[in-house]
C-alpha positions as a printed NumPy array, in Angstrom:
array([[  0.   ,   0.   ,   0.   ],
       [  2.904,   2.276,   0.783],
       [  4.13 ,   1.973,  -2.501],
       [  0.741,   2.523,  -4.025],
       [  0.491,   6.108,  -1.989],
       [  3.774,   6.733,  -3.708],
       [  2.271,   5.912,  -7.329],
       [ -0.632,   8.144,  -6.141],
       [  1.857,  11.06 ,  -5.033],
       [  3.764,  11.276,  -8.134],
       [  0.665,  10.601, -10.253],
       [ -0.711,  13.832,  -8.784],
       [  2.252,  15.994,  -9.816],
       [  3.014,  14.034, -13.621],
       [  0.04 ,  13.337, -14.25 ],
       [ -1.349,   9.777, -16.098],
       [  1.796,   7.536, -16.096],
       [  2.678,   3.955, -17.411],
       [  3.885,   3.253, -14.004],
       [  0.799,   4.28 , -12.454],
       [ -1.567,   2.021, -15.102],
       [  0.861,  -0.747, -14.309],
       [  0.802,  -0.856, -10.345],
       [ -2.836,  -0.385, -10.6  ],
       [ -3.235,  -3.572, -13.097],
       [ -1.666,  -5.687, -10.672],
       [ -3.857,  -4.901,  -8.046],
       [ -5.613,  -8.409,  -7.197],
       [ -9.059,  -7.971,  -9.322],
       [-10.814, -11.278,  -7.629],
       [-10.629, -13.37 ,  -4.804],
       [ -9.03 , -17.065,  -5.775],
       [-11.988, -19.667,  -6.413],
       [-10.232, -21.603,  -3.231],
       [-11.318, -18.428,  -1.043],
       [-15.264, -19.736,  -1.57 ],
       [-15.167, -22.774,   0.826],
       [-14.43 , -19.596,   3.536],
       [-16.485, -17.117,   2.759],
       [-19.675, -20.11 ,   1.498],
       [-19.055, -22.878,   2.953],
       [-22.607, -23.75 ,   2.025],
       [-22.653, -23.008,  -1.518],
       [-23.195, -23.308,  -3.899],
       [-19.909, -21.791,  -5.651],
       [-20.229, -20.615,  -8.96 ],
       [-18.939, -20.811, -12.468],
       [-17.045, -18.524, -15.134],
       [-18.493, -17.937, -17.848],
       [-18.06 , -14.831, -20.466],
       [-20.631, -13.08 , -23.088],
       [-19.971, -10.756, -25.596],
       [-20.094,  -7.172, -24.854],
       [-21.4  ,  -4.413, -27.22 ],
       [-17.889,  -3.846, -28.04 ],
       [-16.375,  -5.982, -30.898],
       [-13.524,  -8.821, -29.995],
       [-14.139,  -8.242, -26.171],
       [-16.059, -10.43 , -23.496],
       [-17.712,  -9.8  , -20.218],
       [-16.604, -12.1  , -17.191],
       [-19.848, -13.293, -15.383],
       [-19.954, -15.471, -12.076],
       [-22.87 , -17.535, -12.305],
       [-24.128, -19.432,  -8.97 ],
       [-26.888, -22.244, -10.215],
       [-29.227, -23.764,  -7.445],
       [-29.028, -27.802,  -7.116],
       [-31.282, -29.574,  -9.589],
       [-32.252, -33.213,  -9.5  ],
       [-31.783, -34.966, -12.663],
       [-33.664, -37.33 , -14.412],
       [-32.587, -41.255, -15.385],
       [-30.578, -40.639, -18.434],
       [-32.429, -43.2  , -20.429],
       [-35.777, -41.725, -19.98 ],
       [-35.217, -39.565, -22.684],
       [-36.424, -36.367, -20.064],
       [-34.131, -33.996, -20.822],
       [-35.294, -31.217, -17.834],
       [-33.853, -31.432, -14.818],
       [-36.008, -30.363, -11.254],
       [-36.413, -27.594, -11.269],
       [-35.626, -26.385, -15.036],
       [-37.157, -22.878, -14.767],
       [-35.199, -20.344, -12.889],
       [-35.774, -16.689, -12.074],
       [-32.447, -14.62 , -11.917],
       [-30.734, -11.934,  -9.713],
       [-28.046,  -9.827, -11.314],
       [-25.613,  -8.726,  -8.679],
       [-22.969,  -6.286,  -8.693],
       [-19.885,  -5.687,  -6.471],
       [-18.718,  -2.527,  -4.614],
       [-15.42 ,  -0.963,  -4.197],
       [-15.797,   2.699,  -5.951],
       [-15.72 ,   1.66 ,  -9.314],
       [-12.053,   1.27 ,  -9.015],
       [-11.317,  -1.537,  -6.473],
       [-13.104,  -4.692,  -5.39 ],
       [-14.845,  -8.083,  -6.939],
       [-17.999,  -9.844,  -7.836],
       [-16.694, -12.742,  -5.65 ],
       [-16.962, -10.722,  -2.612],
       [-20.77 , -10.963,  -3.152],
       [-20.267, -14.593,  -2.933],
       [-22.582, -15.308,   0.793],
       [-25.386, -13.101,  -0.515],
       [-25.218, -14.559,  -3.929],
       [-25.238, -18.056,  -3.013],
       [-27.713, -17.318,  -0.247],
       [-29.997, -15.585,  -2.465],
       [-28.976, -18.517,  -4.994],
       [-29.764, -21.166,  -2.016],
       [-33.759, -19.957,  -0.788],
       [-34.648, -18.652,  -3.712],
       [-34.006, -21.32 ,  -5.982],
       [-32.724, -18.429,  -8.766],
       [-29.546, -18.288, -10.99 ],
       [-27.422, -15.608,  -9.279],
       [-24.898, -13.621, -11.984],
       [-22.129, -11.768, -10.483],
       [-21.237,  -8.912, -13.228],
       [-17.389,  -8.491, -13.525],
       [-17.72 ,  -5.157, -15.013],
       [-15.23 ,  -3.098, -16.293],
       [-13.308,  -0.46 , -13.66 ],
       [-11.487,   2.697, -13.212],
       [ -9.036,   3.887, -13.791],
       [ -8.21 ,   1.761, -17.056],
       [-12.035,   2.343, -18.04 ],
       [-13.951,   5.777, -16.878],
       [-17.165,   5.758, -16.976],
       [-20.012,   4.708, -18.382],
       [-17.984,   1.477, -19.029],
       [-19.03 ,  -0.022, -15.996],
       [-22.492,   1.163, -17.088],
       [-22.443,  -0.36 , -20.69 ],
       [-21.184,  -3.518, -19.237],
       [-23.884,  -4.275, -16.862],
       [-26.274,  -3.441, -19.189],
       [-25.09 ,  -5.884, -21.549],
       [-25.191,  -8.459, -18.755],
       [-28.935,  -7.525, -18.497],
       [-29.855,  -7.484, -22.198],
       [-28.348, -10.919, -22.534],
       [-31.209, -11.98 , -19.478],
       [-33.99 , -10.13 , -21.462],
       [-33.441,  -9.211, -25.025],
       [-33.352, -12.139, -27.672],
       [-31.762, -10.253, -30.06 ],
       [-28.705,  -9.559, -28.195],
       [-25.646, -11.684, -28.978],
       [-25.084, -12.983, -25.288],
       [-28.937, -14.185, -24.838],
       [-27.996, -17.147, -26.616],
       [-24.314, -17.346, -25.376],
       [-25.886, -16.934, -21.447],
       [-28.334, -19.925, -21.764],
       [-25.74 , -22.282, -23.665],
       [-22.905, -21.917, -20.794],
       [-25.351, -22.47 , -17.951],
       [-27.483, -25.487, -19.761],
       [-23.397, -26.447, -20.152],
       [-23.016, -26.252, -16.574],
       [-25.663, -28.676, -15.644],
       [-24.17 , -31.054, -18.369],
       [-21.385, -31.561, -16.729],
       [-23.191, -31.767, -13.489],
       [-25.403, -34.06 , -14.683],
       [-22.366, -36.238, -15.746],
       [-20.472, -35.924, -12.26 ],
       [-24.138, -37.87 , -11.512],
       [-23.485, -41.071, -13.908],
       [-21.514, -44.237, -12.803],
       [-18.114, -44.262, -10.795],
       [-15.552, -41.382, -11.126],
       [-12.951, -44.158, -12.745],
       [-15.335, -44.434, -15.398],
       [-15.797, -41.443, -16.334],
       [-12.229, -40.9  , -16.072],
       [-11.839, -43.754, -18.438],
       [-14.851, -42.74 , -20.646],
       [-16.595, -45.324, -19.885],
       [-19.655, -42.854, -19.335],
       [-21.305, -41.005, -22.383],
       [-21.68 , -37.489, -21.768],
       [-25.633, -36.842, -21.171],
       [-27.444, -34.611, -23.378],
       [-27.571, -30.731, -23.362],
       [-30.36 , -30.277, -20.133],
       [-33.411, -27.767, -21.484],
       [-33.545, -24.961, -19.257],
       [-35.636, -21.454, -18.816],
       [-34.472, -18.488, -17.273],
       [-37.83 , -17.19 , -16.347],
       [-37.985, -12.898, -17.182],
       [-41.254, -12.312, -15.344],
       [-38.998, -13.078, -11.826],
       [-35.608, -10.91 , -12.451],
       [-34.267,  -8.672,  -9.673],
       [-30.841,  -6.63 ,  -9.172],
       [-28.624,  -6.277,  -6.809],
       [-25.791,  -4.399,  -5.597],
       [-23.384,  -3.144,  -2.79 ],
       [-21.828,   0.191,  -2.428],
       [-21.016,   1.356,  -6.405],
       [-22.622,  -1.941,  -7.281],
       [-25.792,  -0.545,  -5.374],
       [-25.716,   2.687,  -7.743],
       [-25.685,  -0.023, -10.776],
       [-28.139,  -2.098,  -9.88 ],
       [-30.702,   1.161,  -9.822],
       [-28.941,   2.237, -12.78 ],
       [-30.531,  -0.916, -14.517],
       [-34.059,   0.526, -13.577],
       [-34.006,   3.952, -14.675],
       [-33.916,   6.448, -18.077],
       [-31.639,   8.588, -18.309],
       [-32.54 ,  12.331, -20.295],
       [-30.068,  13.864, -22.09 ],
       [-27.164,  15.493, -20.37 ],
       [-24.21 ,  17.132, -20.552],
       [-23.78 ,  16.091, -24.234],
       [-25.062,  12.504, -23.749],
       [-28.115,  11.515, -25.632],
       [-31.499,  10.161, -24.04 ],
       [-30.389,   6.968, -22.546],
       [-33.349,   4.781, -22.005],
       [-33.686,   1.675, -19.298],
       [-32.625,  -1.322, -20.327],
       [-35.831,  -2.932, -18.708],
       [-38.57 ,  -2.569, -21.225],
       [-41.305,   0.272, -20.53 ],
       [-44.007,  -2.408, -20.966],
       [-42.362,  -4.775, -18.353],
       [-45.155,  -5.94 , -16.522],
       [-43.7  ,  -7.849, -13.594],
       [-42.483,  -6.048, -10.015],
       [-38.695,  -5.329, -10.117],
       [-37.029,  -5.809,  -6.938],
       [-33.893,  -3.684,  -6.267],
       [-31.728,  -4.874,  -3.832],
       [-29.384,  -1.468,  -2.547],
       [-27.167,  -1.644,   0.2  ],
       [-25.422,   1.178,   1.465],
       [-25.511,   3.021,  -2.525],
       [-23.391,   5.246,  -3.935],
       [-26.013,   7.796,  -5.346],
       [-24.471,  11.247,  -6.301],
       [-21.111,  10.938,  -7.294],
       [-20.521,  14.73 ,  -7.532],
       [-19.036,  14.156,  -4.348],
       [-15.838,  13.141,  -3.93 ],
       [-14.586,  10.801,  -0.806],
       [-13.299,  13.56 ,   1.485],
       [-16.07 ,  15.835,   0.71 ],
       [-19.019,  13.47 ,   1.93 ],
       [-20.064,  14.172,   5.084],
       [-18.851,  12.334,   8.329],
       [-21.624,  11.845,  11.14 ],
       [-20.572,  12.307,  15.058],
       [-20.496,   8.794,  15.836],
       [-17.842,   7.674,  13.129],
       [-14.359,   6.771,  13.927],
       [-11.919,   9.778,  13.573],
       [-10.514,  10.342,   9.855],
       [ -8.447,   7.865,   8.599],
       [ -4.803,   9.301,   7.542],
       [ -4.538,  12.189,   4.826],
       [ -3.135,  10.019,   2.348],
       [ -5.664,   7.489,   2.025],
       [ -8.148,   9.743,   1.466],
       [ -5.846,  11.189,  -1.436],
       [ -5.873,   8.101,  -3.176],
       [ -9.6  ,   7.806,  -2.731],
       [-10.021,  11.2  ,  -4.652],
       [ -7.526,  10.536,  -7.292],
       [ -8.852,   7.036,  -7.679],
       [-12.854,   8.265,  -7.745],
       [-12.07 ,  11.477, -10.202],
       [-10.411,   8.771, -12.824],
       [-13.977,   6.873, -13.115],
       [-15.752,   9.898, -14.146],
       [-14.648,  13.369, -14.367],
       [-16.088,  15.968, -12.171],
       [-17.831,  17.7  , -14.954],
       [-19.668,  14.601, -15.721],
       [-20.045,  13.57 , -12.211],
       [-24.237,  15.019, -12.911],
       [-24.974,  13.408, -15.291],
       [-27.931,  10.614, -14.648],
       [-25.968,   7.62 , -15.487],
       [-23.219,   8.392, -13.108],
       [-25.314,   9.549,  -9.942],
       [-29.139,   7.784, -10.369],
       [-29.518,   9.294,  -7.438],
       [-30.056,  12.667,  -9.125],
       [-32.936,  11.772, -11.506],
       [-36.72 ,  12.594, -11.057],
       [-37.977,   9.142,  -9.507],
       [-41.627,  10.135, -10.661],
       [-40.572,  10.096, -14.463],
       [-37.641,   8.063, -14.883],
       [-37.567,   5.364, -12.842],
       [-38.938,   2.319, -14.052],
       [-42.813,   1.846, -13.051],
       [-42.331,  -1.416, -11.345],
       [-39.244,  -0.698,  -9.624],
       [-39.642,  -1.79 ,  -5.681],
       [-36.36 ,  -0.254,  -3.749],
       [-35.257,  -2.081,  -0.471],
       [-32.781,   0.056,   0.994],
       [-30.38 ,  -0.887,   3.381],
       [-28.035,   1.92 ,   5.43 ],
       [-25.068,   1.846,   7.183],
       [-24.854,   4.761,   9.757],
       [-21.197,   4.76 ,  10.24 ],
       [-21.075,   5.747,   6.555],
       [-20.318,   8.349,   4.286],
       [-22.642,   7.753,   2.023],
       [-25.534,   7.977,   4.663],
       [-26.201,  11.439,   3.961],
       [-26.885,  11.138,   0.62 ],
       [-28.961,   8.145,   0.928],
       [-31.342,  10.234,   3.681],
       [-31.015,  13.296,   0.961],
       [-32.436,  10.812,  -1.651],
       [-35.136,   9.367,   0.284],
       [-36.468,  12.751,   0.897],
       [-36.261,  13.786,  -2.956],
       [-38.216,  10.083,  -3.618],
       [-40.81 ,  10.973,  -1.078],
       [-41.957,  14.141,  -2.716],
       [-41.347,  12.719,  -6.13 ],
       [-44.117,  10.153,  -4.965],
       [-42.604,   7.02 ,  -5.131],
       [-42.205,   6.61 ,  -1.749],
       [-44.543,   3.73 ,  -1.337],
       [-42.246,   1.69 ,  -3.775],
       [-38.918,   1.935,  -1.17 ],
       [-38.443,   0.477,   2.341],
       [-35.792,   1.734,   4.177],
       [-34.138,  -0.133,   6.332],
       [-31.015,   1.668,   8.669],
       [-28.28 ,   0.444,  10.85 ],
       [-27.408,   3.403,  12.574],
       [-24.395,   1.362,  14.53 ],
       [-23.201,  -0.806,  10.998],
       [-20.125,   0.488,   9.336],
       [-19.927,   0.651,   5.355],
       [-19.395,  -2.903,   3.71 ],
       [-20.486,  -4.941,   7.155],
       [-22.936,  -7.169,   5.044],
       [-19.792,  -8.152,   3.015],
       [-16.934,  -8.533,   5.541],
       [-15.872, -12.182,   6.434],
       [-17.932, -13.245,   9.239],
       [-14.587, -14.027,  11.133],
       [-13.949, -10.312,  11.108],
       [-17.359,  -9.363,  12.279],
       [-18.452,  -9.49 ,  16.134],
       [-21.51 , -11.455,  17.075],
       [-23.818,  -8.513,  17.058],
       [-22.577,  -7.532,  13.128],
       [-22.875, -10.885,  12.058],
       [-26.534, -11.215,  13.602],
       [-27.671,  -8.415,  11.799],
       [-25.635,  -9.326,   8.222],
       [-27.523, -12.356,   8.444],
       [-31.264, -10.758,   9.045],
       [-30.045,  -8.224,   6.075],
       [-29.669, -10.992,   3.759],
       [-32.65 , -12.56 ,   4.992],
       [-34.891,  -9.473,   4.282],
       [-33.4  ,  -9.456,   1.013],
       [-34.744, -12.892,  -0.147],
       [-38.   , -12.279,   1.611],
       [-38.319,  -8.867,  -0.556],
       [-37.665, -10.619,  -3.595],
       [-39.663, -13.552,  -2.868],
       [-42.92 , -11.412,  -2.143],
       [-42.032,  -9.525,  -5.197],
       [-41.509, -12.56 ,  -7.407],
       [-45.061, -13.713,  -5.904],
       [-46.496, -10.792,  -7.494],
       [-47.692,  -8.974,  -4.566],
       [-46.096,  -5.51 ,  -3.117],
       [-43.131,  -5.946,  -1.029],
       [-42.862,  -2.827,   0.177],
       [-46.698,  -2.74 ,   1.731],
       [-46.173,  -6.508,   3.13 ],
       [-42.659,  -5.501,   4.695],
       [-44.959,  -1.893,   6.18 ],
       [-48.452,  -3.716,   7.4  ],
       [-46.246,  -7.124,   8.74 ],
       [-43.542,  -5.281,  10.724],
       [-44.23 ,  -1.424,  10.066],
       [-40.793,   0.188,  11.301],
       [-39.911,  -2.155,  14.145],
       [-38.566,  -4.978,  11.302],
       [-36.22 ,  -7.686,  12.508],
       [-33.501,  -6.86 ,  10.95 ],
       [-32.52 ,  -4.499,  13.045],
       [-31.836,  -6.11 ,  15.844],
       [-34.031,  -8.24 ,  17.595],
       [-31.657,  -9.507,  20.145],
       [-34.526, -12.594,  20.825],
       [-34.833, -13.76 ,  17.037],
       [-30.762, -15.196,  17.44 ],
       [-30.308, -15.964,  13.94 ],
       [-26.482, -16.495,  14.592],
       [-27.33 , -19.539,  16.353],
       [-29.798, -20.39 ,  13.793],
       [-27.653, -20.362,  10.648],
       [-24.664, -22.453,  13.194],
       [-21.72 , -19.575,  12.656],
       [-18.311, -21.274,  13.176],
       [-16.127, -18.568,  14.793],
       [-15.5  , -17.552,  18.655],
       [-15.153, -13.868,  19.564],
       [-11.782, -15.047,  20.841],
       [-10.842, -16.422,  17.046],
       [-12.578, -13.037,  15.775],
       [-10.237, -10.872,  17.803],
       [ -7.209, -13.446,  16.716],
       [ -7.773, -12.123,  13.339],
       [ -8.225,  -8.598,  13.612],
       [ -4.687,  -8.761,  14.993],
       [ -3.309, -10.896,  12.119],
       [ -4.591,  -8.148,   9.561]])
């Protein structure tokens, strides 16, 4: 990290350098495949699999989490597994559009993947400061047309790799593993699978949060951009659950300029937040920092966001980005689209809790990360049953909801959490 500051120092005074591009390259871009079994031990642990993007000779990495399936006797001539039709959550990662990974997402995903019974798709979008923005725009959306529009080269490409998946599943299923080793075991055929587009949902943490309601909204034109409408049709019939936690909504503001409430931890050392600024003002520049696509936070919710959009929004109150999260609210209120967002705030929950390693997390933190993710598959589930999840989540448990800490509920014991406060504090003082 020193070194990095050092890039950052000089980068301030040359300006753009190959040096800089290069130590920021090497930066670790995903977690190793080996680092699931820690962070899900319950699976299931997904696959890599690529689609075209709008952009010709390039591909966009997906991480696709698929819920068990039973299959049936090869030589029945059935060719669906159980169950064959899946509804599908597209999730994207946080870290300021410059840092982070999909497979951080990797306990929601696989929990949403798990009680849901839906396809999960990490996006692996493009990132500063290689690619400003809308890159990490354009790439999500491409991840979404290949879920919804039939003419769009990865539609195809998305259904082959995951019917692909369950192939070889399928296979893993069929006599001894010396036979297949030895080929004594045909490969089964291709399984026939539906991704079901009346049940679709997104997702996201942090920047990933401001994607995810990027995928639900038009944007006007601006600041030289043309009209850039949602990627969700206008006729889309079906509720749209958005999953936000903790957003990034207005990026007009840069890291040291959000606001810090009283109860935060004093500010971390000048440099850091240096690199923060430099890092954020290479994903968009601060003249385009207004425009729509950048901070959806900004647009009028009564005109441009989609009709069928239902928000659950989750806040961290040690945050910087709390602020603009209660500034938003306000602005959706008296938009009047209010009745389509539950809010949902943590005023003692520090920014990125619901993704931290549980080992890292006291008892309390992982309580509540748990009840977080378990509001978000109730929200989508009520959605996907076509009834209002925002008025169920109001009339059931108005503003006293449990995941905010009922201390009686004890889902820590519930979901059987493997680490001791003793082996928590153990590796706080390792890292």
């Amino acid at each position: 990290m020193e070194k990095l500051l050092d890039h950052a120092e000089r980068w301030s005074k040359e300006g753009w350098s190959t040096m800089w591009k290069t130590a920021l390259v090497r930066l670790p871009r995903a977690v190793p495949m080996e680092a699931l079994r820690l962070t899900s031990p319950q699976g299931p642990h997904p696959f890599k699999l690529e689609i075209p993007s709008r952009e010709p000779r390039r591909n966009i990495p997906l991480y696709v989490f698929v819920p068990p399936v039973k299959f049936p006797d090869v030589d029945s001539g059935n060719i669906e597994p159980a169950p064959h039709t899946f509804p599908v959550v597209m999730d994207y990662h946080g870290g300021g559009f410059y840092l982070g990974s999909c497979l951080e997402q990797a306990p929601f995903c696989a929990k949403l993947c798990r009680e849901l019974q839906t396809i999960v798709i990490g996006v692996d979008y493009r990132m500063a400061p290689i690619h400003k923005f809308p890159a990490a725009i354009e790439d999500s959306e491409d991840a979404a047309l290949a879920l919804l529009d039939p003419e769009y080269a990865g539609y195809s490409v998305l259904r082959a790799g995951i019917a692909d998946f369950l192939r070889r599943k399928w296979f893993e299923t069929l006599g001894t593993p010396d036979d297949r080793k030895k080929g004594k075991v045909p490969l089964p055929p291709v399984p026939q699978i539906h991704l079901d587009e009346a049940r679709i949902a997104f997702s996201g943490a942090s920047s990933g949060g401001n994607i995810a309601l990027n995928m639900a909204i038009s944007a006007p034109a601006s600041l030289g951009m043309p009209a850039w409408p949602c990627v969700i049709p206008a006729n889309y019939p079906h509720p749209i659950p958005l999953l936000l936690l903790y957003p990034s909504l207005d990026l007009r503001q840069l890291p040291d300029e959000r606001l810090r409430r009283e109860n935060m931890p004093a500010l971390p050392e000048k440099k850091r937040l240096d690199i923060d600024n430099h890092l954020a003002a290479t994903y968009v520049s601060r003249e385009m920092s207004a425009h729509p696509r950048a901070s959806p936070g900004l647009v009028d919710a009564s005109v441009y966001l989609h009709k069928n959009a239902k928000i659950l929004l989750i806040l961290s109150g040690l945050d910087t980005l709390w602020e603009q999260s209660e500034i938003w609210v306000k602005k959706v209120e008296a938009e009047g689209r209010i009745d389509d967002m539950k809010v949902m705030r943590y005023e003692d929950r520090k920014h990125g809790w619901t993704t931290i390693p549980e080992i890292a997390l006291s008892k309390e933190e992982r309580k509540t990360r748990l009840e977080v993710l378990e509001e978000c598959v109730r929200f989508t589930d009520v959605a996907w049953q076509g009834r209002d999840p925002v008025a169920v989540m109001n009339k059931e448990m108005g503003d006293n909801v449990k995941a905010q800490g009922n201390a009686e509920l004890k889902h820590h014991e519930k979901e059987g959490l493997r680490f001791t406060e003793s082996e928590r504090k153990s590796f706080e003082s390792d890292t």
